[in-house]
Amino acid sequence: MMRIIGLALVSLFMISCSTTKKSSEVDVDKVSNEAFKKEKPLLFGASNDYYAGSMAVENPALQDETIDRLSSDELSKIDPKGDELLGLAITCAQGDEKNAAKLIDDLYQKYQNFPSYWTQVANCYLKQNQNRKALLFYNKALELSSSYAPALNNIGILYYREGQTQKALVAFEKANAKARFAKTPRLNLAKLYLSYGLADHARPIISGLANQTPNDSDLIVTLANVSFVKGDYQEALKQFFRLDQKLWSQADIGLNVSYALYKIGKQKDASNVLSRISKPKNSLLKNYYEEVKNIVGE
């Protein structure tokens, strides 16, 4: 079977894939010295760990755990309503580095005992591609709570981005073990299994998540890819056809649709789908695009 290159791991728990400038770095010493003059630190409670998730969004499966899959329009509509750490997460996700640095300073004294605070600080650095600093603050979160799943999950994201997939796997498995009901580590773990072609490992995880939110497009794509990896192209297409076909123009989706159509004997349809996909810039997807193009033609 053809090797799948187009499977993309979703970055979760408020981690953004975009890159921002490095002009506003947080002075950790300054944070510590100034913040001691401020209010008394709050005690961390487990209830401080989830988002309301009440807004209608395109992909709702994980909206109570992460804002990372929200579009810029969806992100702009969120009202933190006094949730200061959510406000920090939104500011970082929007790439507002200057205000994020100020919020990190301002919130330190109150939230220094919250692993979620340190995880948000790390997320801001990860968004800036400052992985060493991000890892430092994820580990700070784990010092406060060794079982804190968001930090473990995001360390997995960090390692995955660095190409250290074995370390990423260990981190996702730890996050999943520490928070059995958390959906985000399970989705990341399933996608990593799938990237290795381990469809039988990924299927029960994805099926369970999809049963809870059957119309989430990311889960539909992942279910389709499970069948695609196993060579069940009819079942893969059954899932792909549940999507808005505008999504087929995305190379990481449309290439698998095109190839699956080709494999069931619908070469004209396969060529039509391929013709609507722009040649991707990502090197792996670019290679896959050329491979499918050579087989399917246009």
mmCIF file of C-alpha atoms in Angstrom, residues 16-263:
data_model
loop_
_atom_site.group_PDB
_atom_site.id
_atom_site.type_symbol
_atom_site.label_atom_id
_atom_site.label_comp_id
_atom_site.label_asym_id
_atom_site.label_seq_id
_atom_site.Cartn_x
_atom_site.Cartn_y
_atom_site.Cartn_z
ATOM 1 C CA SER A 16 -0.386 27.353 18.090
ATOM 2 C CA CYS A 17 1.592 26.268 15.051
ATOM 3 C CA SER A 18 2.164 29.818 13.821
ATOM 4 C CA THR A 19 5.403 31.703 14.303
ATOM 5 C CA THR A 20 5.774 35.140 15.818
ATOM 6 C CA LYS A 21 8.632 37.610 16.184
ATOM 7 C CA LYS A 22 11.039 37.274 19.089
ATOM 8 C CA SER A 23 11.100 40.914 20.134
ATOM 9 C CA SER A 24 9.356 40.619 23.522
ATOM 10 C CA GLU A 25 10.923 37.965 25.741
ATOM 11 C CA VAL A 26 9.843 37.524 29.337
ATOM 12 C CA ASP A 27 12.412 38.535 31.942
ATOM 13 C CA VAL A 28 11.885 35.775 34.497
ATOM 14 C CA ASP A 29 14.006 37.508 37.156
ATOM 15 C CA LYS A 30 11.943 40.660 36.767
ATOM 16 C CA VAL A 31 8.750 38.652 37.113
ATOM 17 C CA SER A 32 9.913 37.151 40.385
ATOM 18 C CA ASN A 33 11.203 40.347 41.970
ATOM 19 C CA GLU A 34 8.279 42.608 41.124
ATOM 20 C CA ALA A 35 5.520 40.119 41.635
ATOM 21 C CA PHE A 36 6.282 39.483 45.317
ATOM 22 C CA LYS A 37 4.879 42.942 46.045
ATOM 23 C CA LYS A 38 1.489 41.943 44.680
ATOM 24 C CA GLU A 39 -1.478 39.925 45.874
ATOM 25 C CA LYS A 40 -1.395 36.638 47.748
ATOM 26 C CA PRO A 41 -1.030 33.566 45.518
ATOM 27 C CA LEU A 42 -4.155 31.513 44.893
ATOM 28 C CA LEU A 43 -4.294 27.792 45.552
ATOM 29 C CA PHE A 44 -4.678 25.635 42.476
ATOM 30 C CA GLY A 45 -7.814 23.542 42.128
ATOM 31 C CA ALA A 46 -8.731 20.931 39.546
ATOM 32 C CA SER A 47 -11.770 22.992 38.541
ATOM 33 C CA ASN A 48 -9.424 25.649 37.127
ATOM 34 C CA ASP A 49 -8.413 23.380 34.266
ATOM 35 C CA TYR A 50 -11.179 23.435 31.651
ATOM 36 C CA TYR A 51 -12.843 25.911 29.326
ATOM 37 C CA ALA A 52 -16.574 26.459 29.187
ATOM 38 C CA GLY A 53 -16.777 25.269 25.608
ATOM 39 C CA SER A 54 -20.255 26.735 25.086
ATOM 40 C CA MET A 55 -19.588 28.583 21.821
ATOM 41 C CA ALA A 56 -20.715 26.973 18.573
ATOM 42 C CA VAL A 57 -17.569 26.099 16.609
ATOM 43 C CA GLU A 58 -16.748 24.126 13.490
ATOM 44 C CA ASN A 59 -14.821 21.393 15.323
ATOM 45 C CA PRO A 60 -16.422 20.980 18.774
ATOM 46 C CA ALA A 61 -14.874 17.704 19.974
ATOM 47 C CA LEU A 62 -12.175 19.259 22.168
ATOM 48 C CA GLN A 63 -13.486 22.767 22.722
ATOM 49 C CA ASP A 64 -13.737 22.337 26.497
ATOM 50 C CA GLU A 65 -10.017 21.508 26.637
ATOM 51 C CA THR A 66 -8.321 23.634 23.998
ATOM 52 C CA ILE A 67 -8.672 26.727 21.845
ATOM 53 C CA ASP A 68 -6.000 25.597 19.429
ATOM 54 C CA ARG A 69 -8.348 24.318 16.732
ATOM 55 C CA LEU A 70 -10.380 27.525 16.592
ATOM 56 C CA SER A 71 -10.240 29.760 13.539
ATOM 57 C CA SER A 72 -9.107 33.362 13.985
ATOM 58 C CA ASP A 73 -12.758 34.484 13.730
ATOM 59 C CA GLU A 74 -13.845 31.975 16.380
ATOM 60 C CA LEU A 75 -10.939 33.001 18.590
ATOM 61 C CA SER A 76 -11.866 36.682 18.370
ATOM 62 C CA LYS A 77 -15.396 35.933 19.603
ATOM 63 C CA ILE A 78 -14.305 34.368 22.893
ATOM 64 C CA ASP A 79 -14.978 36.465 25.975
ATOM 65 C CA PRO A 80 -12.718 35.293 28.845
ATOM 66 C CA LYS A 81 -15.292 36.676 31.336
ATOM 67 C CA GLY A 82 -12.829 37.129 34.150
ATOM 68 C CA ASP A 83 -10.844 33.965 33.350
ATOM 69 C CA GLU A 84 -7.401 35.529 33.325
ATOM 70 C CA LEU A 85 -5.544 32.405 32.219
ATOM 71 C CA LEU A 86 -7.921 31.965 29.289
ATOM 72 C CA GLY A 87 -7.231 35.602 28.447
ATOM 73 C CA LEU A 88 -3.513 34.807 28.424
ATOM 74 C CA ALA A 89 -4.102 31.772 26.209
ATOM 75 C CA ILE A 90 -6.077 33.846 23.710
ATOM 76 C CA THR A 91 -3.480 36.607 23.662
ATOM 77 C CA CYS A 92 -0.706 34.105 22.943
ATOM 78 C CA ALA A 93 -2.794 32.315 20.304
ATOM 79 C CA GLN A 94 -3.385 35.629 18.555
ATOM 80 C CA GLY A 95 0.356 36.277 18.428
ATOM 81 C CA ASP A 96 0.187 39.419 20.562
ATOM 82 C CA GLU A 97 3.593 38.887 22.067
ATOM 83 C CA LYS A 98 3.915 42.254 23.793
ATOM 84 C CA ASN A 99 0.644 41.972 25.713
ATOM 85 C CA ALA A 100 1.280 38.291 26.425
ATOM 86 C CA ALA A 101 4.570 39.189 28.115
ATOM 87 C CA LYS A 102 2.790 41.822 30.204
ATOM 88 C CA LEU A 103 0.067 39.375 31.212
ATOM 89 C CA ILE A 104 2.658 36.789 32.220
ATOM 90 C CA ASP A 105 4.236 39.388 34.516
ATOM 91 C CA ASP A 106 0.921 40.611 35.899
ATOM 92 C CA LEU A 107 -0.501 37.151 36.606
ATOM 93 C CA TYR A 108 2.584 35.579 38.167
ATOM 94 C CA GLN A 109 1.911 36.464 41.794
ATOM 95 C CA LYS A 110 -1.681 35.266 41.779
ATOM 96 C CA TYR A 111 -1.171 32.098 39.734
ATOM 97 C CA GLN A 112 2.362 30.973 40.561
ATOM 98 C CA ASN A 113 0.962 27.827 42.211
ATOM 99 C CA PHE A 114 -1.058 26.869 39.127
ATOM 100 C CA PRO A 115 0.485 24.330 36.747
ATOM 101 C CA SER A 116 -1.944 25.762 34.184
ATOM 102 C CA TYR A 117 -0.236 29.162 34.473
ATOM 103 C CA TRP A 118 3.208 27.731 33.801
ATOM 104 C CA THR A 119 1.800 25.648 30.959
ATOM 105 C CA GLN A 120 0.393 28.815 29.390
ATOM 106 C CA VAL A 121 3.768 30.528 29.756
ATOM 107 C CA ALA A 122 5.362 27.534 28.030
ATOM 108 C CA ASN A 123 2.721 27.630 25.297
ATOM 109 C CA CYS A 124 3.614 31.228 24.531
ATOM 110 C CA TYR A 125 7.264 30.268 24.096
ATOM 111 C CA LEU A 126 6.357 27.245 22.001
ATOM 112 C CA LYS A 127 4.375 29.526 19.711
ATOM 113 C CA GLN A 128 7.567 31.551 19.288
ATOM 114 C CA ASN A 129 9.523 28.354 18.464
ATOM 115 C CA GLN A 130 11.584 28.811 21.623
ATOM 116 C CA ASN A 131 11.455 25.144 22.507
ATOM 117 C CA ARG A 132 14.084 25.114 25.241
ATOM 118 C CA LYS A 133 12.279 27.802 27.213
ATOM 119 C CA ALA A 134 8.943 26.111 26.587
ATOM 120 C CA LEU A 135 10.272 22.816 27.953
ATOM 121 C CA LEU A 136 11.636 24.619 31.014
ATOM 122 C CA PHE A 137 8.205 25.979 31.911
ATOM 123 C CA TYR A 138 6.355 22.739 31.096
ATOM 124 C CA ASN A 139 8.680 21.075 33.581
ATOM 125 C CA LYS A 140 7.897 23.841 36.086
ATOM 126 C CA ALA A 141 4.226 22.927 35.735
ATOM 127 C CA LEU A 142 5.086 19.283 36.373
ATOM 128 C CA GLU A 143 7.022 20.247 39.500
ATOM 129 C CA LEU A 144 3.762 21.583 40.884
ATOM 130 C CA SER A 145 1.737 18.595 39.661
ATOM 131 C CA SER A 146 3.593 15.609 38.228
ATOM 132 C CA SER A 147 0.347 14.241 36.787
ATOM 133 C CA TYR A 148 -0.707 17.456 35.020
ATOM 134 C CA ALA A 149 -1.840 16.112 31.652
ATOM 135 C CA PRO A 150 -1.795 19.356 29.607
ATOM 136 C CA ALA A 151 1.915 19.863 30.290
ATOM 137 C CA LEU A 152 2.675 16.226 29.462
ATOM 138 C CA ASN A 153 0.603 16.473 26.286
ATOM 139 C CA ASN A 154 2.327 19.660 25.181
ATOM 140 C CA ILE A 155 5.772 18.215 25.836
ATOM 141 C CA GLY A 156 4.680 15.516 23.404
ATOM 142 C CA ILE A 157 3.797 18.218 20.866
ATOM 143 C CA LEU A 158 7.199 19.836 21.381
ATOM 144 C CA TYR A 159 9.055 16.565 20.831
ATOM 145 C CA TYR A 160 6.917 15.732 17.807
ATOM 146 C CA ARG A 161 7.775 19.048 16.191
ATOM 147 C CA GLU A 162 11.456 18.328 16.794
ATOM 148 C CA GLY A 163 11.137 14.949 15.099
ATOM 149 C CA GLN A 164 11.643 13.031 18.348
ATOM 150 C CA THR A 165 8.631 10.812 17.845
ATOM 151 C CA GLN A 166 9.578 8.156 20.395
ATOM 152 C CA LYS A 167 9.759 10.801 23.134
ATOM 153 C CA ALA A 168 6.498 12.277 21.862
ATOM 154 C CA LEU A 169 4.850 8.865 22.109
ATOM 155 C CA VAL A 170 5.993 8.433 25.717
ATOM 156 C CA ALA A 171 4.691 11.909 26.625
ATOM 157 C CA PHE A 172 1.278 11.327 25.029
ATOM 158 C CA GLU A 173 0.963 7.925 26.686
ATOM 159 C CA LYS A 174 1.805 9.471 30.069
ATOM 160 C CA ALA A 175 -0.732 12.253 29.531
ATOM 161 C CA ASN A 176 -3.366 9.711 28.564
ATOM 162 C CA ALA A 177 -2.593 7.552 31.597
ATOM 163 C CA LYS A 178 -2.785 10.517 33.985
ATOM 164 C CA ALA A 179 -6.076 11.834 32.583
ATOM 165 C CA ARG A 180 -8.160 8.967 31.232
ATOM 166 C CA PHE A 181 -11.123 11.196 30.446
ATOM 167 C CA ALA A 182 -9.099 13.914 28.694
ATOM 168 C CA LYS A 183 -9.779 13.800 24.969
ATOM 169 C CA THR A 184 -6.819 15.786 23.680
ATOM 170 C CA PRO A 185 -4.014 13.384 24.643
ATOM 171 C CA ARG A 186 -6.064 10.510 23.230
ATOM 172 C CA LEU A 187 -6.457 12.254 19.886
ATOM 173 C CA ASN A 188 -2.755 13.059 19.722
ATOM 174 C CA LEU A 189 -1.853 9.509 20.669
ATOM 175 C CA ALA A 190 -4.165 8.080 18.008
ATOM 176 C CA LYS A 191 -2.727 10.350 15.335
ATOM 177 C CA LEU A 192 0.807 9.397 16.276
ATOM 178 C CA TYR A 193 -0.119 5.708 16.078
ATOM 179 C CA LEU A 194 -1.655 6.377 12.687
ATOM 180 C CA SER A 195 1.467 8.156 11.444
ATOM 181 C CA TYR A 196 3.298 4.864 12.077
ATOM 182 C CA GLY A 197 0.608 2.924 10.215
ATOM 183 C CA LEU A 198 -0.765 1.408 13.436
ATOM 184 C CA ALA A 199 -4.395 1.762 12.398
ATOM 185 C CA ASP A 200 -5.629 -0.959 14.746
ATOM 186 C CA HIS A 201 -4.195 0.966 17.699
ATOM 187 C CA ALA A 202 -5.715 4.242 16.528
ATOM 188 C CA ARG A 203 -9.180 2.984 15.559
ATOM 189 C CA PRO A 204 -10.730 2.386 19.026
ATOM 190 C CA ILE A 205 -9.495 5.755 20.283
ATOM 191 C CA ILE A 206 -10.841 7.700 17.321
ATOM 192 C CA SER A 207 -14.089 5.738 17.230
ATOM 193 C CA GLY A 208 -14.714 6.527 20.885
ATOM 194 C CA LEU A 209 -14.103 10.235 20.369
ATOM 195 C CA ALA A 210 -16.204 10.317 17.208
ATOM 196 C CA ASN A 211 -19.129 8.684 18.989
ATOM 197 C CA GLN A 212 -19.211 11.665 21.352
ATOM 198 C CA THR A 213 -18.987 14.338 18.627
ATOM 199 C CA PRO A 214 -19.762 12.660 15.287
ATOM 200 C CA ASN A 215 -19.755 15.855 13.193
ATOM 201 C CA ASP A 216 -16.280 17.064 14.128
ATOM 202 C CA SER A 217 -14.455 17.298 10.778
ATOM 203 C CA ASP A 218 -11.025 16.528 12.212
ATOM 204 C CA LEU A 219 -12.311 13.294 13.723
ATOM 205 C CA ILE A 220 -14.073 12.400 10.473
ATOM 206 C CA VAL A 221 -10.805 12.870 8.571
ATOM 207 C CA THR A 222 -8.923 10.769 11.099
ATOM 208 C CA LEU A 223 -11.519 7.989 10.910
ATOM 209 C CA ALA A 224 -11.213 8.068 7.128
ATOM 210 C CA ASN A 225 -7.439 7.842 7.381
ATOM 211 C CA VAL A 226 -7.681 4.827 9.687
ATOM 212 C CA SER A 227 -9.560 2.988 6.937
ATOM 213 C CA PHE A 228 -7.212 4.394 4.303
ATOM 214 C CA VAL A 229 -4.155 3.005 6.107
ATOM 215 C CA LYS A 230 -5.832 -0.411 6.287
ATOM 216 C CA GLY A 231 -6.553 -0.304 2.555
ATOM 217 C CA ASP A 232 -10.318 -0.138 3.008
ATOM 218 C CA TYR A 233 -10.821 2.644 0.462
ATOM 219 C CA GLN A 234 -14.588 2.300 0.256
ATOM 220 C CA GLU A 235 -14.953 2.911 3.986
ATOM 221 C CA ALA A 236 -12.409 5.745 3.830
ATOM 222 C CA LEU A 237 -14.431 7.453 1.105
ATOM 223 C CA LYS A 238 -17.625 6.956 3.079
ATOM 224 C CA GLN A 239 -16.079 9.143 5.774
ATOM 225 C CA PHE A 240 -14.468 11.633 3.377
ATOM 226 C CA PHE A 241 -17.862 12.203 1.720
ATOM 227 C CA ARG A 242 -19.272 13.301 5.070
ATOM 228 C CA LEU A 243 -17.022 16.362 4.889
ATOM 229 C CA ASP A 244 -17.718 19.671 3.241
ATOM 230 C CA GLN A 245 -16.016 19.029 -0.089
ATOM 231 C CA LYS A 246 -14.300 22.414 0.137
ATOM 232 C CA LEU A 247 -11.936 20.674 2.547
ATOM 233 C CA TRP A 248 -10.817 18.347 -0.231
ATOM 234 C CA SER A 249 -8.763 21.191 -1.685
ATOM 235 C CA GLN A 250 -6.445 20.821 1.305
ATOM 236 C CA ALA A 251 -3.575 18.574 0.301
ATOM 237 C CA ASP A 252 -3.523 16.588 3.550
ATOM 238 C CA ILE A 253 -7.143 15.561 2.903
ATOM 239 C CA GLY A 254 -7.644 15.742 -0.850
ATOM 240 C CA LEU A 255 -4.644 13.621 -1.790
ATOM 241 C CA ASN A 256 -6.008 10.686 0.163
ATOM 242 C CA VAL A 257 -9.469 11.243 -1.354
ATOM 243 C CA SER A 258 -7.974 11.274 -4.854
ATOM 244 C CA TYR A 259 -5.915 8.138 -4.314
ATOM 245 C CA ALA A 260 -8.823 6.279 -2.690
ATOM 246 C CA LEU A 261 -11.061 7.123 -5.650
ATOM 247 C CA TYR A 262 -8.366 5.864 -8.001
ATOM 248 C CA LYS A 263 -8.063 2.604 -6.059
#
